Short mmCIF file of C-alpha atoms and ligand atoms in Angstrom, two decimals:
data_model
loop_
_atom_site.label_atom_id
_atom_site.label_comp_id
_atom_site.label_asym_id
_atom_site.label_seq_id
_atom_site.Cartn_x
_atom_site.Cartn_y
_atom_site.Cartn_z
CA MET A 7 62.35 121.29 99.14
CA LEU A 8 65.28 119.53 97.50
CA GLU A 9 64.71 115.93 96.44
CA ALA A 10 67.65 113.57 96.02
CA LEU A 11 68.32 111.69 92.79
CA GLN A 12 66.35 108.42 92.64
CA THR A 13 68.53 105.30 92.60
CA PRO A 14 67.64 101.57 92.74
CA GLY A 15 68.37 101.03 96.45
CA SER A 16 65.68 101.65 99.10
CA THR A 17 66.96 104.78 100.73
CA ASP A 18 63.72 105.87 102.45
CA TRP A 19 64.63 104.29 105.77
CA PHE A 20 68.20 105.50 105.38
CA VAL A 21 67.38 109.18 105.01
CA ASN A 22 64.84 108.92 107.80
CA ASP A 23 67.22 107.33 110.31
CA ARG A 24 70.19 109.64 109.68
CA PHE A 25 72.58 108.29 112.30
CA GLY A 26 74.65 105.09 112.17
CA LEU A 27 77.63 103.43 113.83
CA PHE A 28 80.72 102.51 111.85
CA ILE A 29 82.88 99.75 113.36
CA HIS A 30 86.47 99.14 112.29
CA TRP A 31 87.65 95.92 113.87
CA GLY A 32 90.32 93.52 112.76
CA LEU A 33 93.86 92.31 113.45
CA TYR A 34 95.10 95.91 113.39
CA SER A 35 93.30 96.43 116.71
CA LEU A 36 96.25 94.62 118.30
CA GLY A 37 98.83 96.89 116.64
CA ALA A 38 96.68 99.69 118.12
CA ARG A 39 98.23 102.33 115.90
CA HIS A 40 95.87 102.79 112.91
CA GLU A 41 94.22 100.24 110.64
CA TRP A 42 96.72 101.11 107.89
CA LEU A 43 99.75 100.07 109.93
CA LYS A 44 100.61 97.18 107.62
CA SER A 45 100.85 99.62 104.73
CA ARG A 46 102.34 102.54 106.63
CA GLU A 47 105.11 100.40 108.07
CA LYS A 48 105.49 98.40 104.84
CA MET A 49 105.16 95.12 106.73
CA ASP A 50 105.22 91.82 104.91
CA ASP A 51 102.74 89.02 105.64
CA GLU A 52 105.17 87.19 107.85
CA THR A 53 105.71 90.19 110.13
CA TYR A 54 101.99 90.91 110.29
CA GLN A 55 101.22 87.29 111.19
CA LYS A 56 101.83 87.96 114.91
CA TYR A 57 98.47 89.74 115.07
CA PHE A 58 96.71 86.71 113.62
CA LYS A 59 98.55 84.43 116.00
CA TYR A 60 97.51 86.38 119.09
CA PHE A 61 94.06 87.71 118.12
CA ASP A 62 91.83 86.79 121.05
CA PRO A 63 89.06 89.28 121.91
CA ASP A 64 87.98 87.50 125.06
CA LEU A 65 85.81 90.35 126.34
CA TYR A 66 83.78 90.64 123.14
CA ASP A 67 80.08 91.00 123.89
CA PRO A 68 78.21 92.41 120.90
CA LYS A 69 75.10 93.00 123.01
CA LEU A 70 77.03 95.70 124.86
CA TRP A 71 78.08 97.28 121.57
CA ALA A 72 74.55 97.24 120.22
CA SER A 73 73.09 98.72 123.35
CA ALA A 74 75.72 101.52 123.46
CA ALA A 75 74.93 102.37 119.83
CA SER A 76 71.20 102.21 120.21
CA GLY A 77 71.42 104.25 123.41
CA ALA A 78 73.24 106.96 121.45
CA GLY A 79 70.31 107.12 119.05
CA MET A 80 71.98 105.25 116.20
CA LYS A 81 69.68 103.30 113.92
CA TYR A 82 72.04 101.24 111.81
CA PHE A 83 75.58 99.93 111.90
CA VAL A 84 78.23 99.18 109.32
CA VAL A 85 81.04 96.81 110.33
CA THR A 86 84.27 95.92 108.55
CA THR A 87 83.65 92.33 107.49
CA LYS A 88 87.13 92.62 105.98
CA HIS A 89 89.45 95.64 105.94
CA HIS A 90 92.44 96.24 103.67
CA GLU A 91 94.55 93.76 105.68
CA GLY A 92 92.31 90.98 104.27
CA PHE A 93 91.29 89.41 107.60
CA CYS A 94 87.66 88.20 107.78
CA LEU A 95 85.38 88.42 110.81
CA TRP A 96 83.07 85.67 109.60
CA ASP A 97 83.54 81.98 108.85
CA SER A 98 84.05 82.35 105.11
CA ASP A 99 84.36 79.17 103.03
CA LEU A 100 86.74 80.97 100.70
CA THR A 101 89.69 81.71 102.98
CA ASP A 102 91.54 80.51 106.04
CA TYR A 103 92.39 84.07 106.99
CA LYS A 104 89.46 84.47 109.36
CA SER A 105 88.61 84.81 113.03
CA THR A 106 87.68 81.14 113.45
CA ASN A 107 91.33 80.21 112.85
CA THR A 108 92.76 82.60 115.44
CA PRO A 109 92.93 81.82 119.18
CA CYS A 110 89.47 83.38 119.49
CA GLY A 111 88.14 80.50 117.39
CA LYS A 112 84.78 82.12 116.72
CA ASP A 113 82.75 83.66 113.98
CA LEU A 114 82.50 87.23 115.26
CA LEU A 115 80.02 88.56 112.72
CA THR A 116 76.97 86.37 113.31
CA PRO A 117 76.50 87.30 117.00
CA MET A 118 77.10 90.95 116.09
CA VAL A 119 74.38 90.95 113.45
CA ASP A 120 72.00 89.22 115.87
CA ALA A 121 72.76 91.68 118.68
CA PHE A 122 72.19 94.78 116.57
CA ARG A 123 69.04 93.36 115.01
CA ALA A 124 67.76 92.69 118.52
CA GLU A 125 68.12 96.44 119.14
CA ASP A 126 66.07 97.09 116.00
CA MET A 127 69.05 98.38 114.13
CA ARG A 128 69.69 97.87 110.42
CA VAL A 129 72.70 95.86 109.29
CA GLY A 130 75.50 97.14 107.07
CA PHE A 131 78.75 95.61 105.86
CA TYR A 132 81.88 97.53 104.98
CA HIS A 133 83.88 95.30 102.69
CA SER A 134 87.35 96.21 101.54
CA LEU A 135 88.00 95.94 97.82
CA ILE A 136 91.66 96.32 98.66
CA ASP A 137 93.33 93.20 100.05
CA TRP A 138 96.94 93.27 101.22
CA HIS A 139 96.95 89.58 102.09
CA HIS A 140 95.36 87.70 99.18
CA PRO A 141 98.00 85.91 97.09
CA GLN A 142 96.32 86.81 93.77
CA TYR A 143 95.90 90.52 94.53
CA VAL A 144 98.26 92.49 92.29
CA ILE A 145 100.78 94.53 94.27
CA ASP A 146 100.47 98.20 93.37
CA ASN A 147 102.73 101.15 93.97
CA CYS A 148 99.97 103.24 95.56
CA ASN A 149 99.07 101.86 98.97
CA HIS A 150 100.21 98.22 99.07
CA PRO A 151 102.68 97.41 101.89
CA GLN A 152 105.14 96.09 99.27
CA ARG A 153 104.71 99.12 97.00
CA ASP A 154 108.46 99.82 96.93
CA LEU A 155 108.89 96.81 94.66
CA ILE A 156 106.77 98.33 91.90
CA PRO A 157 107.98 100.93 89.42
CA ASN A 158 105.86 104.01 88.95
CA LYS A 159 104.84 104.30 85.33
CA SER A 160 102.93 107.55 85.49
CA GLY A 161 105.05 109.64 87.84
CA GLU A 162 101.94 111.29 89.24
CA VAL A 163 101.30 111.83 92.92
CA ASP A 164 97.96 111.64 94.66
CA GLY A 165 96.42 111.58 98.11
CA MET A 166 96.45 107.82 98.40
CA ILE A 167 100.21 107.70 98.18
CA ALA A 168 100.43 110.44 100.74
CA GLN A 169 97.99 108.56 103.01
CA ALA A 170 100.12 105.45 102.75
CA GLY A 171 103.17 107.49 103.66
CA GLY A 172 104.95 106.24 100.54
CA ASP A 173 107.75 107.99 98.78
CA THR A 174 106.78 109.52 95.50
CA ALA A 175 109.90 109.04 93.43
CA ALA A 176 109.69 106.54 90.60
CA LYS A 177 110.78 103.18 91.90
CA SER A 178 112.98 100.74 90.15
CA SER A 179 111.78 97.28 89.32
CA ALA A 180 112.65 94.55 91.78
CA ALA A 181 116.04 93.25 90.86
CA ASP A 182 115.05 89.64 91.39
CA GLY A 183 112.08 89.34 89.04
CA ASP A 184 108.55 90.65 88.88
CA PRO A 185 106.92 90.54 92.34
CA ASN A 186 103.56 90.22 90.59
CA GLN A 187 104.51 87.11 88.75
CA GLY A 188 101.91 84.43 89.37
CA ARG A 189 99.36 86.95 90.64
CA ASP A 190 96.11 87.20 88.73
CA GLN A 191 93.81 90.06 89.68
CA ALA A 192 90.87 88.35 87.92
CA LYS A 193 91.19 85.48 90.38
CA TYR A 194 91.18 87.95 93.25
CA ALA A 195 88.05 89.59 91.79
CA ALA A 196 86.36 86.17 91.68
CA TYR A 197 87.23 85.72 95.38
CA LEU A 198 85.84 89.18 96.16
CA HIS A 199 82.59 88.37 94.35
CA GLY A 200 82.35 85.02 96.09
CA GLN A 201 82.69 86.63 99.51
CA VAL A 202 80.11 89.28 98.70
CA ARG A 203 77.73 86.52 97.62
CA GLU A 204 78.42 84.67 100.86
CA LEU A 205 77.76 87.76 102.98
CA LEU A 206 74.57 88.74 101.17
CA THR A 207 73.10 85.25 101.29
CA ARG A 208 74.15 84.20 104.79
CA TYR A 209 73.09 87.43 106.45
CA ASP A 210 70.11 88.28 104.29
CA PRO A 211 68.64 90.90 104.52
CA VAL A 212 71.72 93.12 104.55
CA ASP A 213 70.62 96.76 104.47
CA VAL A 214 73.85 98.56 103.54
CA LEU A 215 76.89 97.51 101.53
CA TRP A 216 79.89 99.80 101.83
CA PHE A 217 82.87 99.10 99.58
CA ASP A 218 86.28 100.67 100.06
CA PHE A 219 87.96 101.82 97.76
CA SER A 220 89.01 102.47 94.15
CA PHE A 221 92.15 104.43 93.32
CA ILE A 222 92.91 105.34 89.73
CA ARG A 223 95.86 107.67 89.34
CA ASP A 224 96.23 107.62 85.62
CA GLU A 225 93.28 106.96 83.31
CA LEU A 226 95.66 105.62 80.67
CA LEU A 227 96.88 102.94 83.05
CA ARG A 228 93.45 101.66 84.13
CA ASN A 229 94.26 98.13 83.11
CA ASP A 230 97.63 98.02 84.78
CA PHE A 231 96.64 97.06 88.33
CA SER A 232 100.14 97.65 89.64
CA GLN A 233 99.53 101.36 89.02
CA GLY A 234 96.07 101.79 90.50
CA LYS A 235 92.76 99.97 90.78
CA GLY A 236 89.26 100.80 89.64
CA ARG A 237 86.25 99.01 88.21
CA GLU A 238 88.45 96.78 85.99
CA ALA A 239 90.36 95.48 89.01
CA TRP A 240 87.20 94.57 90.94
CA ASN A 241 85.21 93.58 87.87
CA SER A 242 82.58 95.99 89.19
CA GLU A 243 80.44 95.76 86.06
CA VAL A 244 79.75 92.11 86.94
CA LEU A 245 79.73 92.55 90.71
CA TYR A 246 77.09 95.28 90.64
CA PRO A 247 74.28 93.31 88.91
CA MET A 248 75.04 90.34 91.16
CA ILE A 249 74.49 92.54 94.23
CA ARG A 250 71.24 93.91 92.84
CA GLU A 251 70.05 90.43 92.07
CA LEU A 252 70.83 89.08 95.54
CA ALA A 253 69.74 92.20 97.44
CA PRO A 254 67.67 94.47 95.14
CA HIS A 255 66.95 97.02 97.88
CA ILE A 256 70.36 97.25 99.46
CA VAL A 257 71.82 100.73 99.98
CA LEU A 258 75.14 100.69 98.16
CA ASN A 259 77.93 103.23 98.50
CA ASP A 260 79.86 104.89 95.71
CA ARG A 261 83.36 103.41 95.74
CA LEU A 262 83.13 100.69 93.07
CA ASP A 263 84.20 103.26 90.46
CA LEU A 264 80.92 102.95 88.56
CA PRO A 265 79.47 106.00 86.80
CA SER A 266 76.93 108.40 88.41
CA GLY A 267 73.24 107.69 87.91
CA GLY A 268 73.83 103.94 88.16
CA GLY A 269 76.06 101.82 90.30
CA TRP A 270 75.53 103.41 93.69
CA ASP A 271 72.89 104.90 95.99
CA VAL A 272 74.87 106.97 98.44
CA LYS A 273 77.87 109.29 98.25
CA THR A 274 80.27 108.97 101.15
CA PRO A 275 82.49 111.99 101.86
CA GLU A 276 85.02 110.99 104.49
CA GLN A 277 86.59 112.97 107.35
CA ALA A 278 85.40 116.26 105.84
CA GLN A 279 82.05 118.00 106.27
CA PRO A 280 80.62 119.15 102.92
CA ARG A 281 79.61 122.80 102.85
CA SER A 282 76.26 122.11 101.23
CA TRP A 283 74.05 119.22 100.10
CA VAL A 284 76.23 116.86 98.03
CA HIS A 285 75.47 117.08 94.29
CA VAL A 286 76.62 115.13 91.23
CA ASP A 287 76.53 115.90 87.51
CA HIS A 288 73.65 114.00 86.04
CA GLU A 289 72.34 114.36 82.48
CA GLY A 290 73.93 117.77 82.18
CA ALA A 291 72.62 119.12 85.49
CA LYS A 292 73.86 119.26 89.06
CA VAL A 293 71.52 117.13 91.17
CA PRO A 294 71.42 116.49 94.91
CA VAL A 295 72.03 112.91 96.03
CA VAL A 296 71.59 110.77 99.11
CA TRP A 297 74.79 111.18 101.10
CA GLU A 298 76.43 110.14 104.32
CA ALA A 299 79.43 111.73 106.02
CA CYS A 300 81.70 109.28 107.80
CA GLN A 301 83.72 110.55 110.70
CA THR A 302 85.75 109.17 113.58
CA PHE A 303 85.82 110.14 117.24
CA SER A 304 89.52 110.84 116.80
CA GLY A 305 92.20 110.50 114.14
CA SER A 306 92.01 106.78 113.39
CA TRP A 307 89.34 104.29 112.30
CA GLY A 308 90.90 101.26 113.94
CA TYR A 309 91.67 101.28 117.67
CA HIS A 310 94.59 103.63 118.31
CA ARG A 311 95.92 103.57 121.84
CA ASP A 312 98.04 106.72 121.67
CA GLU A 313 95.80 108.93 119.55
CA ASN A 314 94.48 111.75 121.71
CA THR A 315 92.63 114.06 119.36
CA TRP A 316 89.23 112.96 120.60
CA ARG A 317 86.28 115.24 119.81
CA SER A 318 84.01 116.33 122.61
CA THR A 319 80.39 115.22 122.80
CA ARG A 320 79.37 118.71 121.77
CA GLN A 321 81.62 118.64 118.69
CA LEU A 322 80.25 115.24 117.76
CA LEU A 323 76.69 116.47 118.06
CA THR A 324 77.54 119.31 115.68
CA THR A 325 79.03 116.65 113.40
CA LEU A 326 75.62 114.97 113.39
CA ILE A 327 73.42 118.06 113.11
CA ASP A 328 75.46 119.64 110.34
CA PRO A 329 74.97 116.91 107.70
CA VAL A 330 71.27 116.56 108.54
CA SER A 331 70.89 120.31 107.94
CA LYS A 332 72.31 119.63 104.46
CA GLY A 333 70.20 116.58 103.69
CA GLY A 334 72.83 114.01 104.77
CA ASN A 335 73.52 111.24 107.30
CA LEU A 336 76.33 110.64 109.76
CA LEU A 337 78.16 107.34 110.14
CA LEU A 338 80.27 107.72 113.27
CA ASN A 339 83.11 105.29 113.80
CA VAL A 340 84.36 103.35 116.78
CA GLY A 341 87.45 101.12 116.74
CA PRO A 342 87.02 98.38 119.37
CA THR A 343 90.10 97.11 121.21
CA GLY A 344 91.85 93.81 120.69
CA ARG A 345 90.05 92.45 123.76
CA GLY A 346 86.76 93.24 122.11
CA GLU A 347 85.59 96.31 123.98
CA PHE A 348 84.72 99.86 123.03
CA ASP A 349 87.28 102.36 124.29
CA SER A 350 86.01 104.16 127.40
CA ARG A 351 86.28 107.49 125.56
CA ALA A 352 83.94 106.16 122.88
CA LEU A 353 81.47 104.92 125.49
CA ASP A 354 81.58 108.30 127.20
CA ARG A 355 80.80 110.17 123.94
CA LEU A 356 78.08 107.73 122.93
CA ALA A 357 76.39 108.15 126.30
CA GLY A 358 76.62 111.94 126.01
CA MET A 359 75.13 111.89 122.53
CA GLY A 360 72.36 109.61 123.77
CA GLU A 361 71.54 112.03 126.54
CA TRP A 362 71.02 114.76 123.96
CA MET A 363 69.21 112.49 121.51
CA LYS A 364 66.73 111.43 124.19
CA ARG A 365 65.23 114.91 124.05
CA HIS A 366 66.28 116.12 120.61
CA SER A 367 66.04 113.20 118.20
CA ARG A 368 62.92 114.87 116.82
CA SER A 369 65.25 117.37 115.13
CA ILE A 370 67.25 114.53 113.51
CA TYR A 371 65.01 111.56 112.54
CA GLY A 372 62.87 112.25 109.52
CA CYS A 373 64.54 115.63 109.09
CA THR A 374 66.37 117.21 106.23
CA GLN A 375 67.54 120.57 104.90
CA ALA A 376 65.02 123.36 105.49
CA PRO A 377 63.25 124.90 102.48
CA ALA A 378 65.43 127.65 100.98
CA GLU A 379 63.09 130.53 101.93
CA PHE A 380 63.93 130.01 105.61
CA ALA A 381 67.35 131.64 105.85
CA CYS A 382 69.44 130.17 108.65
CA PRO A 383 70.58 132.77 111.20
CA GLN A 384 74.22 133.14 112.23
CA ASP A 385 75.72 130.44 114.48
CA CYS A 386 72.78 128.10 113.93
CA ARG A 387 71.84 125.02 111.92
CA LEU A 388 68.32 124.49 110.63
CA THR A 389 66.67 121.13 110.04
CA TYR A 390 63.12 120.48 108.86
CA ASN A 391 60.66 117.66 109.12
CA PRO A 392 58.50 117.77 105.97
CA ASP A 393 55.86 115.45 107.47
CA THR A 394 55.19 117.38 110.65
CA LYS A 395 56.12 120.72 109.05
CA ARG A 396 58.32 121.72 111.95
CA LEU A 397 61.60 123.57 111.76
CA TYR A 398 64.44 122.97 114.21
CA LEU A 399 66.80 125.77 115.01
CA HIS A 400 70.01 124.40 116.57
CA ILE A 401 71.75 127.20 118.43
CA LEU A 402 75.51 126.66 118.43
CA ALA A 403 76.38 129.97 120.13
CA TRP A 404 73.81 131.32 122.55
CA PRO A 405 72.80 134.87 121.59
CA TYR A 406 72.06 137.75 123.92
CA LYS A 407 68.43 137.04 124.68
CA HIS A 408 67.16 137.76 121.18
CA LEU A 409 67.51 135.68 118.07
CA HIS A 410 66.47 137.45 114.87
CA LEU A 411 65.14 135.50 111.92
CA ASP A 412 65.40 137.45 108.68
CA GLY A 413 62.65 137.50 106.07
CA LYS A 414 58.91 137.95 106.03
CA VAL A 415 58.37 134.22 105.63
CA TRP A 416 59.21 133.68 109.31
CA SER A 417 56.45 135.88 110.71
CA ASP A 418 54.07 134.72 108.00
CA ARG A 419 54.62 131.03 108.73
CA VAL A 420 55.69 130.46 112.34
CA GLU A 421 52.76 129.85 114.65
CA TYR A 422 54.44 128.71 117.86
CA ALA A 423 57.93 128.05 119.20
CA GLN A 424 59.36 126.08 122.09
CA LEU A 425 62.65 124.82 123.44
CA LEU A 426 62.86 121.17 122.51
CA ASN A 427 64.53 119.98 125.73
CA ASP A 428 61.61 120.93 128.00
CA ALA A 429 58.81 122.16 125.71
CA SER A 430 58.96 125.60 127.30
CA GLU A 431 57.48 128.34 125.16
CA VAL A 432 59.78 130.68 123.30
CA GLN A 433 57.93 133.94 122.84
CA LEU A 434 57.63 135.33 119.36
CA GLY A 435 58.53 138.99 118.89
CA MET A 436 60.28 141.40 121.21
CA ASP A 437 59.11 144.25 123.34
CA HIS A 438 59.01 147.75 121.90
CA TRP A 439 61.79 149.10 124.15
CA HIS A 440 64.29 146.52 122.84
CA ALA A 441 62.99 146.68 119.29
CA LYS A 442 63.65 150.34 118.85
CA GLN A 443 67.30 149.91 119.89
CA ILE A 444 68.37 147.32 117.35
CA GLN A 445 69.45 148.29 113.86
CA GLY A 446 68.16 147.16 110.49
CA GLU A 447 64.95 145.61 111.74
CA GLY A 448 63.33 145.11 108.30
CA ASP A 449 61.20 142.03 108.07
CA ILE A 450 62.31 139.97 111.02
CA LEU A 451 60.81 137.58 113.47
CA THR A 452 62.53 137.82 116.82
CA LEU A 453 62.61 134.94 119.26
CA THR A 454 62.87 136.02 122.87
CA LEU A 455 65.07 133.44 124.54
CA PRO A 456 65.97 132.98 128.16
CA GLN A 457 68.99 135.08 129.12
CA THR A 458 71.17 132.02 129.65
CA GLU A 459 71.10 128.78 127.76
CA PRO A 460 69.21 125.80 129.18
CA LEU A 461 71.27 124.02 131.77
CA GLY A 462 72.94 120.76 130.83
CA VAL A 463 71.83 120.86 127.19
CA GLU A 464 74.85 120.48 124.89
CA ILE A 465 73.15 122.14 121.94
CA PRO A 466 69.81 123.86 122.56
CA VAL A 467 67.14 123.54 119.89
CA VAL A 468 64.10 125.72 119.23
CA GLU A 469 61.22 123.84 117.64
CA LEU A 470 59.16 126.07 115.33
CA MET A 471 55.65 124.97 114.44
CA LEU A 472 54.56 126.26 111.05
CA LYS A 473 51.03 127.27 110.11
C1 GLC B 162 89.57 105.02 104.02
C2 GLC B 162 90.61 104.23 104.67
C3 GLC B 162 90.09 103.45 105.73
C4 GLC B 162 88.72 103.61 106.28
C5 GLC B 162 87.79 104.28 105.36
C6 GLC B 162 86.51 104.75 106.00
O1 GLC B 162 89.41 105.04 102.73
O2 GLC B 162 91.32 103.48 103.75
O3 GLC B 162 91.00 102.87 106.52
O4 GLC B 162 88.20 102.36 106.41
O5 GLC B 162 88.38 105.25 104.68
O6 GLC B 162 85.80 105.59 105.17
#
């Protein structure tokens, strides 16, 4: 059994619970065309101000959100306290750019935290390191809405520029002076630290802290914040010990640009499913780490009215099972509307996932990658609960009556098998007449399945009890 690298945060609950809800909610919900719209459309503060002026989520009821998430089988949530636009969902003492000053007039975070805690869910905060509104934040030529004003000193191109939809040619300096004049990134970093302190003390205990994100394009230009931003821009080396002091057990993600083996607890691959358990280089070896995939229902994190690439419930369940079979978690995102509701498509998928989880959560909670000797058959995903010593075979494509498990270990170790949805026995072995017709028998254990897959079960699971 693989064991993940030990880090300071308490990740035991995290790797047990496996499934969380990500919430991206802010002023961009009104634009309803991606949470990066300010950057993509290169809007200035004045143009973006209309969203602040009209932000009024009158239908917001966090109890409904929490119950939809808990009903889906989610055990924790991570909400954008502030996204890159800089707008804050709580009543921060350090800014006026917050929900209490919009027509909604309310602190939106406190009732959310209360509602999710009432559903027994753990509390996580996504907090943007990037801030496209703060007056001290140095304008960069990577993803900032005003990036066209900043010359490119390295000439390199990376994904962040592409994501922002920026042009890649070197830009000329603003004719009328330096747009960064009067901006002091250190003052912004102090603001960032102050807000983190506020969040960790006011909402103590916070279980997860999820920063987003660092972007260094050229190592030689680390200290030029107009060219990229990493630990120097956030003053991460000071921020990190402060977090550990205020919340020693918090589960912290990996985007502060601090080195491996210190400075984070969880790796967070985004919008891509890793092919195997996520590893890092540590003391000269590749070691597995605690990790969490984050994914959306469709192609945007913030509410996107016209985005139609929604995944089906079945696809989303695969998106959950797959990381667990590789020792990881899933943080699945919803972008509530500007009126404060979950999109009906999100509610539909959450309900569908909950229907499956009601009977199959045993193959998710407390589970991890199966020991290597149990080779996973084609079109399946295997998870394993080390406490109960049960294996879970998730069948993604229903086979023709027989499912063959290769290797002697299967017949040596499996004592009993059943379908998880109804605890109906799955017989071990196959009859002689069938056996003599299949090729390459070798050491196999054959499961004799019903001819057709169980009705109404999105992804059938066989539970295998080991001796
Ligand atoms: C990104 C995007 C962002 C989203 C996040 C979630 O880095 O900037 O909008 O919040 O990923 O992982």
